[in-house]
mmCIF file of C-alpha atoms in Angstrom:
data_model
loop_
_atom_site.group_PDB
_atom_site.id
_atom_site.type_symbol
_atom_site.label_atom_id
_atom_site.label_comp_id
_atom_site.label_asym_id
_atom_site.label_seq_id
_atom_site.Cartn_x
_atom_site.Cartn_y
_atom_site.Cartn_z
ATOM 1 C CA MET Q 1 0.000 0.000 0.000
ATOM 2 C CA ILE Q 2 1.262 3.456 -0.877
ATOM 3 C CA VAL Q 3 0.897 6.181 1.757
ATOM 4 C CA PHE Q 4 1.893 9.838 1.604
ATOM 5 C CA ASP Q 5 3.372 11.830 4.489
ATOM 6 C CA VAL Q 6 2.596 15.558 4.564
ATOM 7 C CA ILE Q 7 5.665 17.379 5.895
ATOM 8 C CA VAL Q 8 5.502 20.986 7.094
ATOM 9 C CA ASP Q 9 8.629 22.655 8.546
ATOM 10 C CA GLY Q 10 10.392 19.276 8.745
ATOM 11 C CA VAL Q 11 7.644 17.645 10.831
ATOM 12 C CA VAL Q 12 5.184 15.026 9.576
ATOM 13 C CA ARG Q 13 1.767 16.621 10.101
ATOM 14 C CA GLU Q 14 -0.432 13.887 8.674
ATOM 15 C CA THR Q 15 -0.391 10.712 6.626
ATOM 16 C CA ILE Q 16 -2.711 10.280 3.658
ATOM 17 C CA ARG Q 17 -3.828 6.743 2.812
ATOM 18 C CA PRO Q 18 -5.644 6.516 -0.540
ATOM 19 C CA ASP Q 19 -8.492 3.996 -0.665
ATOM 20 C CA THR Q 20 -7.701 2.780 -4.162
ATOM 21 C CA ARG Q 21 -4.720 0.893 -5.548
ATOM 22 C CA LYS Q 22 -4.825 2.047 -9.175
ATOM 23 C CA LEU Q 23 -2.101 4.591 -9.901
ATOM 24 C CA ARG Q 24 -4.355 6.732 -12.095
ATOM 25 C CA ASP Q 25 -6.910 7.057 -9.291
ATOM 26 C CA ILE Q 26 -4.196 7.717 -6.698
ATOM 27 C CA SER Q 27 -2.795 10.505 -8.892
ATOM 28 C CA ARG Q 28 -6.181 12.220 -9.182
ATOM 29 C CA TYR Q 29 -6.835 11.806 -5.462
ATOM 30 C CA MET Q 30 -3.439 13.247 -4.507
ATOM 31 C CA ASN Q 31 -3.850 16.253 -6.819
ATOM 32 C CA ASP Q 32 -7.086 17.092 -5.023
ATOM 33 C CA GLN Q 33 -5.491 16.541 -1.610
ATOM 34 C CA LEU Q 34 -2.477 18.725 -2.457
ATOM 35 C CA LYS Q 35 -4.763 21.653 -3.210
ATOM 36 C CA LEU Q 36 -6.399 21.209 0.191
ATOM 37 C CA MET Q 37 -3.017 20.876 1.944
ATOM 38 C CA GLY Q 38 -1.848 24.125 0.330
ATOM 39 C CA ARG Q 39 -4.849 25.929 1.766
ATOM 40 C CA LYS Q 40 -4.498 24.275 5.155
ATOM 41 C CA TYR Q 41 -0.728 24.587 5.730
ATOM 42 C CA GLY Q 42 0.459 27.242 3.264
ATOM 43 C CA TYR Q 43 3.145 26.923 0.617
ATOM 44 C CA GLU Q 44 5.869 25.085 2.556
ATOM 45 C CA VAL Q 45 4.228 21.675 2.186
ATOM 46 C CA HIS Q 46 6.272 18.671 1.064
ATOM 47 C CA VAL Q 47 4.800 15.262 0.339
ATOM 48 C CA LYS Q 48 6.858 12.081 0.615
ATOM 49 C CA ARG Q 49 5.660 8.749 -0.690
ATOM 50 C CA ARG Q 50 6.392 5.479 1.101
ATOM 51 C CA MET Q 51 5.301 1.865 0.990
ATOM 52 C CA VAL Q 52 3.587 0.142 3.907
ATOM 53 C CA TYR Q 53 3.513 -3.646 3.900
#
C-alpha cells in the first residue's frame, strides 16, 4: 500500500492513505489533496511517498 506523508517545517503533520490501488486514481486523489493541503498549511508543504507492507 502506498501512503503519503505531509511534511511541514520538517515535521510530519499527517499521513494520507488513498483507498484505491490504481495509480491513475491515486494521482487524481493526490492532486485534489495537495490543493487542500496548500490551503491548510500554506506553501511550505512537502509530500513524501512510502510503501507500507
